[in-house]
PDB file of C-alpha atoms in Angstrom:
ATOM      1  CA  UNK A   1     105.511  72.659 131.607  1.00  0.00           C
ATOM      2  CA  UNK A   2     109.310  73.942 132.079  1.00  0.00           C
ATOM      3  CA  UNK A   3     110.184  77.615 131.001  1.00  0.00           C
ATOM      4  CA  UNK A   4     111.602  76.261 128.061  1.00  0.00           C
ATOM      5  CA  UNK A   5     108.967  74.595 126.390  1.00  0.00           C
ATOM      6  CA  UNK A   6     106.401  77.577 126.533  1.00  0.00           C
ATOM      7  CA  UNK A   7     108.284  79.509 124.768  1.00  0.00           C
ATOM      8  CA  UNK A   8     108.848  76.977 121.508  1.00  0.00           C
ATOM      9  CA  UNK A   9     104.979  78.141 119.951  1.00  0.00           C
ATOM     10  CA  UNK A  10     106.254  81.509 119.241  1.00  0.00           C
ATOM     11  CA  UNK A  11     109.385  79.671 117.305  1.00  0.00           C
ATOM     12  CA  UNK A  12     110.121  78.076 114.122  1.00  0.00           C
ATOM     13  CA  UNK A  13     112.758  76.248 113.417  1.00  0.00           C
ATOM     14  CA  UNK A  14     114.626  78.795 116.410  1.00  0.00           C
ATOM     15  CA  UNK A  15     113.700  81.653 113.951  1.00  0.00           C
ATOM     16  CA  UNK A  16     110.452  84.272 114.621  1.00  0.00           C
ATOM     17  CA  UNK A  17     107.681  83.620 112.341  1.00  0.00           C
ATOM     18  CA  UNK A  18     107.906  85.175 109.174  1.00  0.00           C
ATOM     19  CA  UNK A  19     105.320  88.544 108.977  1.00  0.00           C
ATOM     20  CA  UNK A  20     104.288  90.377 105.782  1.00  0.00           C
ATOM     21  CA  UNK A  21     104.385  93.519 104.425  1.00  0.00           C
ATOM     22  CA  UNK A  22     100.997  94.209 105.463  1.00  0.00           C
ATOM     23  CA  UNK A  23     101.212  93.816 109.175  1.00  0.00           C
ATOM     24  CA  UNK A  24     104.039  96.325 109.403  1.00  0.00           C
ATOM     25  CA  UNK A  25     103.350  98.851 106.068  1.00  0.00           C
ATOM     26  CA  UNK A  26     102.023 102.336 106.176  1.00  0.00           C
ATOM     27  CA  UNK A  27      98.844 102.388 104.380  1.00  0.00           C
ATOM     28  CA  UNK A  28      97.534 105.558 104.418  1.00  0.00           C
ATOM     29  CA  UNK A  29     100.265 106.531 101.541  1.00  0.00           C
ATOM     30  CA  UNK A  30     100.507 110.223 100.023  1.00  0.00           C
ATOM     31  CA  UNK A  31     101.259 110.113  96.205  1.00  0.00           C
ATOM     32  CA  UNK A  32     101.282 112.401  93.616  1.00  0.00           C
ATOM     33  CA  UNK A  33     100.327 112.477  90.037  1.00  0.00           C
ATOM     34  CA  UNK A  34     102.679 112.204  87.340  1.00  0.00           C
ATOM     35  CA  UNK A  35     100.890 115.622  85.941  1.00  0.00           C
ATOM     36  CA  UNK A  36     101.603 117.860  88.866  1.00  0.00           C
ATOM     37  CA  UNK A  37     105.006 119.590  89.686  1.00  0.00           C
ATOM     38  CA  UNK A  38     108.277 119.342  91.353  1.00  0.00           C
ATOM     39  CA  UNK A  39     106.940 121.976  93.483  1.00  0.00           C
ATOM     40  CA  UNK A  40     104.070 120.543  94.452  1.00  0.00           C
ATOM     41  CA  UNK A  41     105.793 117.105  95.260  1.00  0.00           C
ATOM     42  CA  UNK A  42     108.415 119.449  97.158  1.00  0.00           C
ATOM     43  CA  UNK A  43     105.259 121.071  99.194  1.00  0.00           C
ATOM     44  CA  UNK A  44     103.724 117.595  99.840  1.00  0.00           C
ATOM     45  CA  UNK A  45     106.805 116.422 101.040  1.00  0.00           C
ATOM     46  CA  UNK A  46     107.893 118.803 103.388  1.00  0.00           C
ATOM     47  CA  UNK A  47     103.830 119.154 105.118  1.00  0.00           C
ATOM     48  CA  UNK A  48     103.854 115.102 105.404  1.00  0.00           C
ATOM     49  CA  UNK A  49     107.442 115.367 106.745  1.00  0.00           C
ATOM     50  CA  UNK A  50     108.641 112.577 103.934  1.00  0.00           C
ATOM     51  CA  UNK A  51     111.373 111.870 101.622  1.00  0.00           C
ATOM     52  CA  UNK A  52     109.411 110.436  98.412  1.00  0.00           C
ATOM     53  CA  UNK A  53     106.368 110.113  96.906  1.00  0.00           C
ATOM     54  CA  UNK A  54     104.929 106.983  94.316  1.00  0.00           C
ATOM     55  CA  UNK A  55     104.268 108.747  91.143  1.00  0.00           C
ATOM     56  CA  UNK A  56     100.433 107.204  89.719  1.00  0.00           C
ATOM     57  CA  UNK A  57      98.940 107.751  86.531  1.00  0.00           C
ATOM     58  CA  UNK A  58      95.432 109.057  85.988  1.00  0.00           C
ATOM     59  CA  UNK A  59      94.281 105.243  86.895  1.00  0.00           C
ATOM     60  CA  UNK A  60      95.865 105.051  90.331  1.00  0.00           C
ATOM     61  CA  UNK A  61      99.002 103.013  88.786  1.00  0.00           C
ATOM     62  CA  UNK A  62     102.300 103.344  90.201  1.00  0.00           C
ATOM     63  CA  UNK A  63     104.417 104.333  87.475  1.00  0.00           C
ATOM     64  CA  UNK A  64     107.676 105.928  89.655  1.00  0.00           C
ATOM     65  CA  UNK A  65     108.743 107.477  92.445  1.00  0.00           C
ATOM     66  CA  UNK A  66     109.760 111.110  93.336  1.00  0.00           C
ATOM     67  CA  UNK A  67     112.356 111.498  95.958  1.00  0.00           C
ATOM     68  CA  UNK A  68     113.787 114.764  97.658  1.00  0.00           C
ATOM     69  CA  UNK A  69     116.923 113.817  95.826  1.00  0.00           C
ATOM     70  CA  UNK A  70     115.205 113.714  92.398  1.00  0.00           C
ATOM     71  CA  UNK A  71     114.122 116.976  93.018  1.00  0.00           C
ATOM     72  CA  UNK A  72     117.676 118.599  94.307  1.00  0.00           C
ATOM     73  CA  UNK A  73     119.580 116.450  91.686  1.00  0.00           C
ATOM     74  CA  UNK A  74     117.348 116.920  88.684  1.00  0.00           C
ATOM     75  CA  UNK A  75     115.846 120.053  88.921  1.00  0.00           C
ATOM     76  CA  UNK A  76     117.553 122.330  91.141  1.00  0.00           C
ATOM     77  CA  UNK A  77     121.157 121.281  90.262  1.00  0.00           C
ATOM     78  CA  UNK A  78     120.447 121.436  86.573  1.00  0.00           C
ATOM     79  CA  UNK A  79     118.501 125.163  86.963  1.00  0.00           C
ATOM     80  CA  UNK A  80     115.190 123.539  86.281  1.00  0.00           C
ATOM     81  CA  UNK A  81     112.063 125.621  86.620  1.00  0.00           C
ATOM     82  CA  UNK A  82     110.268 124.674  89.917  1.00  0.00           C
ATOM     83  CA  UNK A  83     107.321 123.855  87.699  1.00  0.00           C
ATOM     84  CA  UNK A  84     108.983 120.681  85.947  1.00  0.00           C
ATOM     85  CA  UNK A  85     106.507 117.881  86.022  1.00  0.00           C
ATOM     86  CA  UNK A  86     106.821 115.233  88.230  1.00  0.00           C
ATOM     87  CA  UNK A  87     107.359 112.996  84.928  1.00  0.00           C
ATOM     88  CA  UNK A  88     110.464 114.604  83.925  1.00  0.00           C
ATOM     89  CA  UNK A  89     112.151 114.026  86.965  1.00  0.00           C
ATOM     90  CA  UNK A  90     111.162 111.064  88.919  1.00  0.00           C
ATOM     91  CA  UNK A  91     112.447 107.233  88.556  1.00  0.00           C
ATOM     92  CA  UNK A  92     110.373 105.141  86.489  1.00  0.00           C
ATOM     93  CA  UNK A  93     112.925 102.664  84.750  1.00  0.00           C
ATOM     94  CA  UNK A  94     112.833 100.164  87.070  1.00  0.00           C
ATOM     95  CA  UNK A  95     109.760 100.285  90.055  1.00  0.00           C
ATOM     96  CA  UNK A  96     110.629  97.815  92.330  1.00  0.00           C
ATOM     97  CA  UNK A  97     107.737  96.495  94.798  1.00  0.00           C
ATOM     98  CA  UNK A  98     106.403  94.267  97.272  1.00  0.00           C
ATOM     99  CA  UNK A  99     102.811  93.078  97.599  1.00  0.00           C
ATOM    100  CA  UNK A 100     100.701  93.178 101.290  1.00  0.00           C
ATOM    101  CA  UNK A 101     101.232  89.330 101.485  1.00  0.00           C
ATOM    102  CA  UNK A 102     105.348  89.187 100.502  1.00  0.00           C
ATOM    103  CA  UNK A 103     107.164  87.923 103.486  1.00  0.00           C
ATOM    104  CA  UNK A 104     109.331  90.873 105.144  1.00  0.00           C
ATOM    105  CA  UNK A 105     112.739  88.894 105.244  1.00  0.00           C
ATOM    106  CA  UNK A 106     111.909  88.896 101.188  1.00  0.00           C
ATOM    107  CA  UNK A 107     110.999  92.232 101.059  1.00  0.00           C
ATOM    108  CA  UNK A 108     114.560  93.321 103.139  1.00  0.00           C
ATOM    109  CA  UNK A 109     116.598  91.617 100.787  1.00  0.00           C
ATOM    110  CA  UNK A 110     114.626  93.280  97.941  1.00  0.00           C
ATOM    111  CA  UNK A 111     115.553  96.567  99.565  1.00  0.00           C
ATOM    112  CA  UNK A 112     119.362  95.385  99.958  1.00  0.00           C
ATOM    113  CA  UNK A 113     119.613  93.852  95.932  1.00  0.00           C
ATOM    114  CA  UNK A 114     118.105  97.131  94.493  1.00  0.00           C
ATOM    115  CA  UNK A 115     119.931  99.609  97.264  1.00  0.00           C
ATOM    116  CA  UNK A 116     116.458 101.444  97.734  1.00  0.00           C
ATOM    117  CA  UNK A 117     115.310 102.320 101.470  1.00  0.00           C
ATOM    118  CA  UNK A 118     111.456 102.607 100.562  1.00  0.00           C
ATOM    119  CA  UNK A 119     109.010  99.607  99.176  1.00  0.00           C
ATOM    120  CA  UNK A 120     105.991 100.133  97.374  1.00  0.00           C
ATOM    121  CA  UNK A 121     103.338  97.757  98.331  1.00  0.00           C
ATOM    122  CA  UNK A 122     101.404  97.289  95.449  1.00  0.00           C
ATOM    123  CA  UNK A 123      98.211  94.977  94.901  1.00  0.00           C
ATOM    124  CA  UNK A 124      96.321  95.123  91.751  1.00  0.00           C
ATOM    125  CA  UNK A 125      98.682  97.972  90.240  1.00  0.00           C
ATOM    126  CA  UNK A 126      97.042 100.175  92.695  1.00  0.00           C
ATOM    127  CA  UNK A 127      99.988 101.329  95.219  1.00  0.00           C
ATOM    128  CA  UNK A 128      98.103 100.202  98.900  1.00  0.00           C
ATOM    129  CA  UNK A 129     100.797 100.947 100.870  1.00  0.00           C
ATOM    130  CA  UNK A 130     104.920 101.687 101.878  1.00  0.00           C
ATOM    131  CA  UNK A 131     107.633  99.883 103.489  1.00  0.00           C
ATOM    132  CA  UNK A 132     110.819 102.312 104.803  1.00  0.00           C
ATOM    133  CA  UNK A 133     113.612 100.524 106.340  1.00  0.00           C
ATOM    134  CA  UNK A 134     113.291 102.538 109.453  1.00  0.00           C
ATOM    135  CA  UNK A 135     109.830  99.761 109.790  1.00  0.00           C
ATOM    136  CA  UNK A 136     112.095  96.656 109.062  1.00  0.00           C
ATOM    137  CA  UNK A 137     114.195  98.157 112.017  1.00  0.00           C
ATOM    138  CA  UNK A 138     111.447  98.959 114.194  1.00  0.00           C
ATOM    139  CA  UNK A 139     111.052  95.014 114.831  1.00  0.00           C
ATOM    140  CA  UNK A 140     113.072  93.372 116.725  1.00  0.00           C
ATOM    141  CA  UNK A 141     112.904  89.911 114.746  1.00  0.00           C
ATOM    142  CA  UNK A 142     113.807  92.036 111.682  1.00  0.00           C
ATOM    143  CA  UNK A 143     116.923  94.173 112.830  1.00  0.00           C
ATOM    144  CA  UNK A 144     119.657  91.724 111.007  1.00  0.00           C
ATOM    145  CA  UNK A 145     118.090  91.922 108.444  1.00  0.00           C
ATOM    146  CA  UNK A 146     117.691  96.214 108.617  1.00  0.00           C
ATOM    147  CA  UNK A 147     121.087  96.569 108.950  1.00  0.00           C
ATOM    148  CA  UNK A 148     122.530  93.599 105.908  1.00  0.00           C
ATOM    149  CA  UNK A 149     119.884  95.790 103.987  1.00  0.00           C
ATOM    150  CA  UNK A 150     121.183  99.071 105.013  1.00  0.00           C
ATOM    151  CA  UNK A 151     124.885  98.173 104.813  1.00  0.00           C
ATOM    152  CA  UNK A 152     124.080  96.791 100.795  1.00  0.00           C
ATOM    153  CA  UNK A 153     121.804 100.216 100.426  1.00  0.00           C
ATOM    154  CA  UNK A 154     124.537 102.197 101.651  1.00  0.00           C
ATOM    155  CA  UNK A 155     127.378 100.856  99.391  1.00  0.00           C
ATOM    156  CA  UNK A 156     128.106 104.180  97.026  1.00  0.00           C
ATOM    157  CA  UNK A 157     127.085 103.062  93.243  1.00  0.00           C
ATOM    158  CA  UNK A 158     127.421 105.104  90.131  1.00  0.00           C
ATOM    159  CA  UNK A 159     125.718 108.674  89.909  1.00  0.00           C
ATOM    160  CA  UNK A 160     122.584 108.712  88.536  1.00  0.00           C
ATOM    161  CA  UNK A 161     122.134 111.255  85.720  1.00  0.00           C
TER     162      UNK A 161
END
């Protein structure tokens, strides 16, 4: 067999096979309840060196997310109390997801459309793990589409209030 021809199982069509969400997600994901406070998102935040947190209800369901910048641009900003509840201030209009089995070309232009660099994976309601686009960009088959999804993420949109 020439070099050429070993190498045609690991391609489709000249493209890498397609992976999903759950061969390169983090699973073990920290979230906080939509009961607790801005605080104590801020606390979980900074120990588990991240920049958001899913929001569940008493039931495990995702129901928003938290991010650092929720925190500095609802609370601090506005001379909130630190002991605002997570409700108040997190996003919960519109929670976009993936589930474990969406393909991760899908899931990048999710992340591009919506302009958000973190993916719930949720299965069941239950939130079973998180996509950042630092793990699209961490493959090499998935770089292109990283940076389309970081260049659409990083277009400046309207202020959020």
């Amino acid at each position: 067999m020439n070099g050429k021809n070993e190498y045609t199982i690991f391609f489709n069509g000249g493209h890498d096979m397609a992976r999903n969400l759950n061969e390169i997600m983090t699973s073990d994901v920290v979230t906080i309840k939509e009961s607790q406070t801005v605080q104590e998102a801020a606390t979980l935040m900074s120990e588990y060196n991240i920049g958001s947190l899913p929001v569940v209800n008493n039931n495990g369901e995702i129901v928003g997310i938290i991010t650092d910048r929720d925190i500095t641009l609802r609370t601090t900003a506005q001379g909130e109390h630190p002991q605002t509840l997570v409700s108040e201030v997190m996003t919960a209009q519109q929670i976009v997801s993936g589930t474990p089995n969406m393909d991760v070309h899908e899931a990048a232009d999710l992340m591009a459309k919506h302009q958000i660099r973190r993916l719930p994976v949720v299965e069941n309601g239950q939130i079973v793990g998180m996509v950042a686009l630092g793990d699209l960009a961490t493959e090499n088959i998935y770089v292109n589409e990283a940076g389309e999804a970081l260049q659409s993420i990083s277009t400046p949109s309207a202020p959020q209030q």
